[in-house]
Coordinates of C-alpha atoms in Angstrom, one line a residue:
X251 CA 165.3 4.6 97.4
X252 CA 162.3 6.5 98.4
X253 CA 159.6 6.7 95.1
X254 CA 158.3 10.3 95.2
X255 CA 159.0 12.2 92.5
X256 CA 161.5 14.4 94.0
X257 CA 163.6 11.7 95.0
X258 CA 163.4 10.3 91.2
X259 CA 164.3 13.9 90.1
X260 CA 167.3 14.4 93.0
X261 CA 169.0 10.9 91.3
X262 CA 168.9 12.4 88.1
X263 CA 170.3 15.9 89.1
X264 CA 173.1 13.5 90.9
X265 CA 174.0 11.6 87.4
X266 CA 173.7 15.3 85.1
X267 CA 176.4 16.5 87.5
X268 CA 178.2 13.7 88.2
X269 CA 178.4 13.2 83.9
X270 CA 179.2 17.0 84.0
X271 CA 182.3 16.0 86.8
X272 CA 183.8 13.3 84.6
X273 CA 183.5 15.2 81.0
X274 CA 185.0 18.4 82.7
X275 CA 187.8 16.0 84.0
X276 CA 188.1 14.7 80.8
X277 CA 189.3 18.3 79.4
X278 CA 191.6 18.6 82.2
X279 CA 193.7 14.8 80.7
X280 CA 193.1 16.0 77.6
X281 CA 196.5 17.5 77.1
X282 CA 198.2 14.0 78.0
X283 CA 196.3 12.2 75.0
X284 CA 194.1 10.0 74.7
X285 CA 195.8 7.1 76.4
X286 CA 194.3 8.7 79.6
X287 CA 190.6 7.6 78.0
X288 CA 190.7 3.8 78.9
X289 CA 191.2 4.8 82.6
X290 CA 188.6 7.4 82.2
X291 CA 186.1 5.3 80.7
X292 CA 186.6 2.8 83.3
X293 CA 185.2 5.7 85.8
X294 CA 182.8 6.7 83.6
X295 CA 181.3 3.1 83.2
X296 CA 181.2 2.5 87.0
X297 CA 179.6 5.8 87.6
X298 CA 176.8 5.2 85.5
X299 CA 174.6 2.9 87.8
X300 CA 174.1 2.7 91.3
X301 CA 171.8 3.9 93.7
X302 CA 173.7 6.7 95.1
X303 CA 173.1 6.1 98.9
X304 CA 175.6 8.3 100.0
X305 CA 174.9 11.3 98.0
X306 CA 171.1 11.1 98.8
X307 CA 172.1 11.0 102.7
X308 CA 174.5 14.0 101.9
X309 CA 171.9 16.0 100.5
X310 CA 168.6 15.0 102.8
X311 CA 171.6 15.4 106.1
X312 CA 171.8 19.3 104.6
X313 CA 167.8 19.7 104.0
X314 CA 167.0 17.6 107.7
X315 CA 169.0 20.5 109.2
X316 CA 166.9 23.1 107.6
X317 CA 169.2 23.4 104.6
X318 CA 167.2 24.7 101.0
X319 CA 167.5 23.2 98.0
X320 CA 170.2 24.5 95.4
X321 CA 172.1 23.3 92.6
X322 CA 175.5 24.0 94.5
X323 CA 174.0 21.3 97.2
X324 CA 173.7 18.8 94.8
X325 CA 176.7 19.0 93.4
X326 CA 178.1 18.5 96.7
X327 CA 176.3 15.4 97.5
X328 CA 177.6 14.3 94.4
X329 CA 180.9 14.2 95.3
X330 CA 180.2 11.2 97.6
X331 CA 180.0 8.9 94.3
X332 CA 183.6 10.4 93.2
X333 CA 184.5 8.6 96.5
X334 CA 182.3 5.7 96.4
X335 CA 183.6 5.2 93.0
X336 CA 187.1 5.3 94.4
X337 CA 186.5 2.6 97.2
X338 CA 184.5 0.3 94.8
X339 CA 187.6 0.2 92.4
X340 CA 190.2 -0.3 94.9
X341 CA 187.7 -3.1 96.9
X342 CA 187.6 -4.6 93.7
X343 CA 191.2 -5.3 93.2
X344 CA 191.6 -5.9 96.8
X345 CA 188.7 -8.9 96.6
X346 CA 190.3 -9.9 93.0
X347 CA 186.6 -9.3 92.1
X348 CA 185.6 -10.1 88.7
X349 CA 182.0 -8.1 88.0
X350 CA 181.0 -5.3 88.8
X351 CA 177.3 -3.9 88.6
X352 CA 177.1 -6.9 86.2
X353 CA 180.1 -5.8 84.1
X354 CA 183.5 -7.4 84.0
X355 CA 185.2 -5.1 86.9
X356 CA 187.6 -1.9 85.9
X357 CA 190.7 -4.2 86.7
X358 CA 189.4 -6.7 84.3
X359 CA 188.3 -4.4 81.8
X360 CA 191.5 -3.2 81.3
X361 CA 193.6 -6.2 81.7
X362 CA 191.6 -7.0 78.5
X363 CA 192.2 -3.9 76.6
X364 CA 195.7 -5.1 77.4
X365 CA 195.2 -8.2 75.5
X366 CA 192.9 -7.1 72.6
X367 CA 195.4 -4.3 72.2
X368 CA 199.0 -6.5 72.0
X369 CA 200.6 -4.7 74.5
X370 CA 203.9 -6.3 76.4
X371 CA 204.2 -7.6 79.9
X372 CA 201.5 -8.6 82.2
X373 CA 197.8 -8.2 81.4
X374 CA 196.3 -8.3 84.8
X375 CA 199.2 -6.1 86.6
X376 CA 198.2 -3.7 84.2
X377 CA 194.6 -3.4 84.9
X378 CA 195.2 -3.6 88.4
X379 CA 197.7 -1.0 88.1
X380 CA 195.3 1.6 85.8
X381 CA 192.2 0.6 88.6
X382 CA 194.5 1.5 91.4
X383 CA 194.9 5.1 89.6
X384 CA 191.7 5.4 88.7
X385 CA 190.6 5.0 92.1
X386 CA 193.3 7.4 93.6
X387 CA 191.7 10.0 90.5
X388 CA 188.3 9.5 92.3
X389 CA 189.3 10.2 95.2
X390 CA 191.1 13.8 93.6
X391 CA 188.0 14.0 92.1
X392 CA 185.7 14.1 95.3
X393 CA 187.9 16.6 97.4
X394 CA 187.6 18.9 94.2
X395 CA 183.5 18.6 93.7
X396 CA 183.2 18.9 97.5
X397 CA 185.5 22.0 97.8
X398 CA 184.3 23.8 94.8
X399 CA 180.6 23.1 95.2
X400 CA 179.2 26.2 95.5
X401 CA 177.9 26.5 98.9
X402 CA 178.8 29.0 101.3
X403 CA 182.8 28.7 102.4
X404 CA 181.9 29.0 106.2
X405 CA 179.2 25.5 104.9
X406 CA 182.1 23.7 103.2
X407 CA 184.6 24.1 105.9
X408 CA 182.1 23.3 108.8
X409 CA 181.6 20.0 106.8
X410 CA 185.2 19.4 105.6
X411 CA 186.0 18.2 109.6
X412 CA 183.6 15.1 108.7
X413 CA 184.9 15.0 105.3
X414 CA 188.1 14.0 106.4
X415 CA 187.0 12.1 109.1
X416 CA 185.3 9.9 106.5
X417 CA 187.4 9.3 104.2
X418 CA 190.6 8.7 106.9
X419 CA 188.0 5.9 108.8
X420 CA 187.0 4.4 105.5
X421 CA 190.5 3.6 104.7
X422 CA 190.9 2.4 107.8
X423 CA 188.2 0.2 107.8
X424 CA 189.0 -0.9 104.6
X425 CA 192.6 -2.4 106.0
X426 CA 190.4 -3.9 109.1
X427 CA 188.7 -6.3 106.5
X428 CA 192.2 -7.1 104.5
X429 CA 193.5 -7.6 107.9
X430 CA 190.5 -9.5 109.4
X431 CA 190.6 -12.1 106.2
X432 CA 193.8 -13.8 107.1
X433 CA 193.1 -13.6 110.8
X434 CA 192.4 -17.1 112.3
X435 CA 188.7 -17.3 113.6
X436 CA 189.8 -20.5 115.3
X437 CA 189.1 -20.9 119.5
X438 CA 187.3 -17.5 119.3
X439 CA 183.9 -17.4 121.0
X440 CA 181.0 -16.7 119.0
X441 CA 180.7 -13.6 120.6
X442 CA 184.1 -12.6 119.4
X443 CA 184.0 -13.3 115.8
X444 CA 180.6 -11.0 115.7
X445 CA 182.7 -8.0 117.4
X446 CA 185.3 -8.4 115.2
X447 CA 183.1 -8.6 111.8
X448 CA 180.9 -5.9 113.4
X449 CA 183.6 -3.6 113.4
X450 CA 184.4 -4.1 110.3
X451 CA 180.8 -3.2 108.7
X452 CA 180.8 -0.2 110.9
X453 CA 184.3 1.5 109.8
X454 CA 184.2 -0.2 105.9
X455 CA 181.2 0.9 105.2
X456 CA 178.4 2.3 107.6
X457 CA 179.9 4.9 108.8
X458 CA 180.4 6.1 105.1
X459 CA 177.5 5.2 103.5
X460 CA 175.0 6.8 105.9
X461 CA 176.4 8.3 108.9
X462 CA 179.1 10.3 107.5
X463 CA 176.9 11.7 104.4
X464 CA 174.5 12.5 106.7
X465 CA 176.4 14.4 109.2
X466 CA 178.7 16.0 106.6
X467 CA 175.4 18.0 105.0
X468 CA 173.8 18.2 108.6
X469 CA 176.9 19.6 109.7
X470 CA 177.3 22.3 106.4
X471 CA 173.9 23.3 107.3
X472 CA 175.0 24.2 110.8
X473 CA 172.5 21.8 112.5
X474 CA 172.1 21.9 115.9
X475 CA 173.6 19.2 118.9
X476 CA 170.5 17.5 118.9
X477 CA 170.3 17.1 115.8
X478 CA 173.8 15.9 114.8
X479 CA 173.3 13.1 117.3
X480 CA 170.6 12.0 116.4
X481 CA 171.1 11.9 112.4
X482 CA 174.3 9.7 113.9
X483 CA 172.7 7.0 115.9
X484 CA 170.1 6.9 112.5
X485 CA 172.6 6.5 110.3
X486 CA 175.0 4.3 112.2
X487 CA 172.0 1.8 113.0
X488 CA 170.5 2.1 109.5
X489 CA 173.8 1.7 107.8
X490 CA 175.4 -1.6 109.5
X491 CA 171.5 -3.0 108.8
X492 CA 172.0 -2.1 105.2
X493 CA 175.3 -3.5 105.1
X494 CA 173.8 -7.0 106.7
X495 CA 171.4 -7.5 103.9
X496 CA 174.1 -7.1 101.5
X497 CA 176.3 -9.6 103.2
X498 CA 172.8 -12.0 102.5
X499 CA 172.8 -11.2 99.2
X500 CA 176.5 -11.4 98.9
X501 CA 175.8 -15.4 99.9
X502 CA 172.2 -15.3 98.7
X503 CA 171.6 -13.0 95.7
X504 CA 170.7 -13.3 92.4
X505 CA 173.4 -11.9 90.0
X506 CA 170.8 -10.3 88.1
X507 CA 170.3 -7.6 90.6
X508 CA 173.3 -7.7 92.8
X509 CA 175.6 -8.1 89.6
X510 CA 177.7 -10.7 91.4
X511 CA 178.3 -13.7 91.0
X512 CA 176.2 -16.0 93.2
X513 CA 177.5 -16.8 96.5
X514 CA 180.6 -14.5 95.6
X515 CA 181.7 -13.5 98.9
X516 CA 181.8 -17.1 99.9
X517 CA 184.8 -17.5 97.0
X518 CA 186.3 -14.3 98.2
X519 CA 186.1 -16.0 102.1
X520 CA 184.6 -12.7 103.6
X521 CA 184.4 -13.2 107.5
X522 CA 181.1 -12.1 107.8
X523 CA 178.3 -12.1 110.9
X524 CA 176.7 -14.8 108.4
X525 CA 179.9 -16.9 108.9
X526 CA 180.4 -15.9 112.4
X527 CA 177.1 -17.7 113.1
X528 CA 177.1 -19.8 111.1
X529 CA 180.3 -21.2 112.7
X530 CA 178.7 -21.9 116.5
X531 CA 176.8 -24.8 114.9
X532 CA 178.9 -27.3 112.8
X533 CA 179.1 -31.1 112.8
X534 CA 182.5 -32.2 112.5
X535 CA 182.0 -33.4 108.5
X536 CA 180.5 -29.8 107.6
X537 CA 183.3 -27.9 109.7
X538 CA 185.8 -29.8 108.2
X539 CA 184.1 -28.6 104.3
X540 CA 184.3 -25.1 105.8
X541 CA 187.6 -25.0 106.5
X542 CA 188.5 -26.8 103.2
X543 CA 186.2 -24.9 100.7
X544 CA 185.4 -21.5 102.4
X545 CA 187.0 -18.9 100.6
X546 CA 188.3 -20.8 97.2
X547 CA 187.1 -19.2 94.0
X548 CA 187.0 -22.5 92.4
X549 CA 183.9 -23.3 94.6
X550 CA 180.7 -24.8 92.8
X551 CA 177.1 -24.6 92.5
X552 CA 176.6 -27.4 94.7
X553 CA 179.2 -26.5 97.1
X554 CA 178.0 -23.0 97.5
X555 CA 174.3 -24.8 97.9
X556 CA 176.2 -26.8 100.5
X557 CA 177.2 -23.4 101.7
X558 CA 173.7 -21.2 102.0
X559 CA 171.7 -24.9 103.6
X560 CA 174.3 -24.7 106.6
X561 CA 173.5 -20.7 106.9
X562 CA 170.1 -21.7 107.1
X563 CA 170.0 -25.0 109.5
X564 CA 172.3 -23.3 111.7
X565 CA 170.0 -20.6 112.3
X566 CA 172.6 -17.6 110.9
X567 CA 170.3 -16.6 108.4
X568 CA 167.8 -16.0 111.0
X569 CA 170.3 -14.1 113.4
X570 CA 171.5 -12.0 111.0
X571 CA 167.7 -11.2 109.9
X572 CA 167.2 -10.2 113.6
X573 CA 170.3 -7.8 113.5
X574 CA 168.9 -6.2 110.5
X575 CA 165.1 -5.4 111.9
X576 CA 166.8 -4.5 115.2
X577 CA 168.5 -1.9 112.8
X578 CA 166.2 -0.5 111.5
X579 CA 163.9 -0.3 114.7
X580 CA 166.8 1.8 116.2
X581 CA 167.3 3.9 112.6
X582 CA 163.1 4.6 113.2
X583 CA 163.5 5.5 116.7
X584 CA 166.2 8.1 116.8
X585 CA 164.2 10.0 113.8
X586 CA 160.8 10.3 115.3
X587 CA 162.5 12.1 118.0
X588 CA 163.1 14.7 115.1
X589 CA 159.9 14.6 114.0
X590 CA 158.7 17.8 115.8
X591 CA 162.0 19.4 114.4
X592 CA 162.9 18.2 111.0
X593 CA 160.9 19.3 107.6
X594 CA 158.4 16.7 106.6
X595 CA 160.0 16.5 103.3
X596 CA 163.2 15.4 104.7
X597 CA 161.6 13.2 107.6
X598 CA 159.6 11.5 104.7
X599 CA 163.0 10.7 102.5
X600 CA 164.4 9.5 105.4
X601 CA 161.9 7.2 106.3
X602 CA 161.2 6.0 103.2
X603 CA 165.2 5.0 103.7
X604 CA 164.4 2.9 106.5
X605 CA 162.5 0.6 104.3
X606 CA 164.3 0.7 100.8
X607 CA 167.6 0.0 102.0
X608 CA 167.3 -2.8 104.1
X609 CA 164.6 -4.9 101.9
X610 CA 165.0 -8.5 101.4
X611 CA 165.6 -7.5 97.5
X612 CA 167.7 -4.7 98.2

């Protein structure tokens, strides 16, 4: 995230309202008892960290389009963590993901409230049950922080077109990866398998990380043509680079900042441009470990060593570093042609983006 002091004090804004959301919602259970409080605090939990991405493209979109400041803005950016919280809960069950942020995942926390508790029937059907619902809250959640923001009504439903398209793609996107993990990569050309995981980086996630924000506070603000389009090709470009380094870090992180386990999204067999790559260059004894230990959570340190050498001898690491810095070349190029246009306070955060979300350490 960018390090000025503005930006600091724009995350902290997001968390006061965001806290502000989730005690306000509290109220609103609190006629149903507090039975509702497990699935609340499982919300409350995952909405505590993060470096809210989307919100801070939500609210620089508004300001790059010559929005002001205002407290109403905010809390509109902040309802893009109500729906990032949503997606994270139900990608979670989805990935049967243990950890989250470093902490055991909503599913798993309550599957084990379920247990400490003595309650009948199935533990983990249960907490996949009350993480399902708390997602589907989230999303409530969202629609309600977005439409009762506080900025002008003509602002909110200029926006709301995006809004929608967002979250309707997202969810498609979302099925394209369920979909695209049980498809068999098998004959397909290299090419192929890179279209296919591709698309699914662009429609799961950067579309609604960093184009969609953008344009949805570009868009209240009532920025111009040229503007629009170019906050697009930034934010599709930056965001599929952004989501490459976390498909590296998914294989390659350290769980101490990704809070994941390490080589995770090998266990969860995630068709990834990694694994598309990493697939043109196999000898027939480490194909034939692929196809026996990719995707199996059982998988161990050595194997997922095994795993992260072939990334690198293959040259996948390397390709996928390429993708990432051709990213962000594109993301840099479509902003300086706002330069002239844009306030240098919102041309600044969003340059500062380039860099911060796409780092090696990321």
């Amino acid at each position: 995230m960018p390090n000025s002091a503005d930006a600091s004090q724009l995350l902290e804004r997001i968390q006061r309202t965001v806290d502000a959301e989730v005690a306000h919602q509290r109220e609103v259970l609190a006629p149903l008892g507090d039975e509702t409080d497990l699935m609340v605090d499982a919300i409350a939990s995952l909405l505590s960290g993060g470096k809210r991405v989307r919100a801070s493209f939500l609210y620089w979109g508004y300001r790059a389009a010559g929005g002001a400041d205002s407290d109403a803005l905010v809390r509109a950016s902040a309802s893009m963590e109500l729906f990032q919280a949503a997606a994270l809960l139900h990608d979670d069950v989805m990935d049967a993901s243990d950890t989250r942020r470093g902490m055991p995942a909503a599913h798993r926390a309550m599957a084990n409230a379920h247990r400490e508790r003595g309650l009948t029937g199935d533990a983990d059907r249960f907490g996949e049950a009350g993480a399902i619902l708390a997602g589907d809250l989230c999303l409530t959640w969202a629609d309600e922080m977005y439409a009762t923001s506080g900025l002008p009504a003509d602002e909110v439903l200029r926006g709301r077109r995006v809004f929608d398209l967002m979250r309707t793609q997202l969810m498609g996107g979302q099925f394209l990866d369920v979909l695209e993990a049980v498809q068999n990569w098998e004959g397909l050309a290299t090419d192929e398998r890179i279209t296919r995981a591709l698309r699914v980086i662009r429609y799961k996630s950067a579309k609604y990380t960093m184009e969609h924000p953008l344009l949805i506070g570009a868009t209240c603000a009532g920025g111009d043509d040229a503007t629009l389009e170019a906050l697009s090709r930034y934010g599709l470009a930056l965001g599929e680079a952004y989501q490459l380094r976390d498909d590296l870090l998914g294989v390659f992180g350290d769980p101490a900042q990704t809070g994941k386990p390490a080589g995770d999204d090998l266990r969860e067999g995630k068709r990834t441009v990694i694994v598309a790559h990493l697939l043109d260059d196999l000898c027939a004894d480490d194909r034939a470990f692929f196809d026996t230990r990719f995707g199996h959570d059982d998988l161990d340190t050595d194997e997922i060593e095994r795993f992260r050498a072939l990334a690198v001898s293959t040259g996948a690491v390397d390709a996928v570093e390429q993708r990432i810095t051709q990213g962000a070349d594109e993301a840099r190029a479509a902003l300086e042609s706002l330069r002239e246009s844009m306030p240098t306070e919102a041309f600044a955060a969003l340059h500062d983006f380039i860099a911060t979300t796409t780092a090696r350490s990321s």
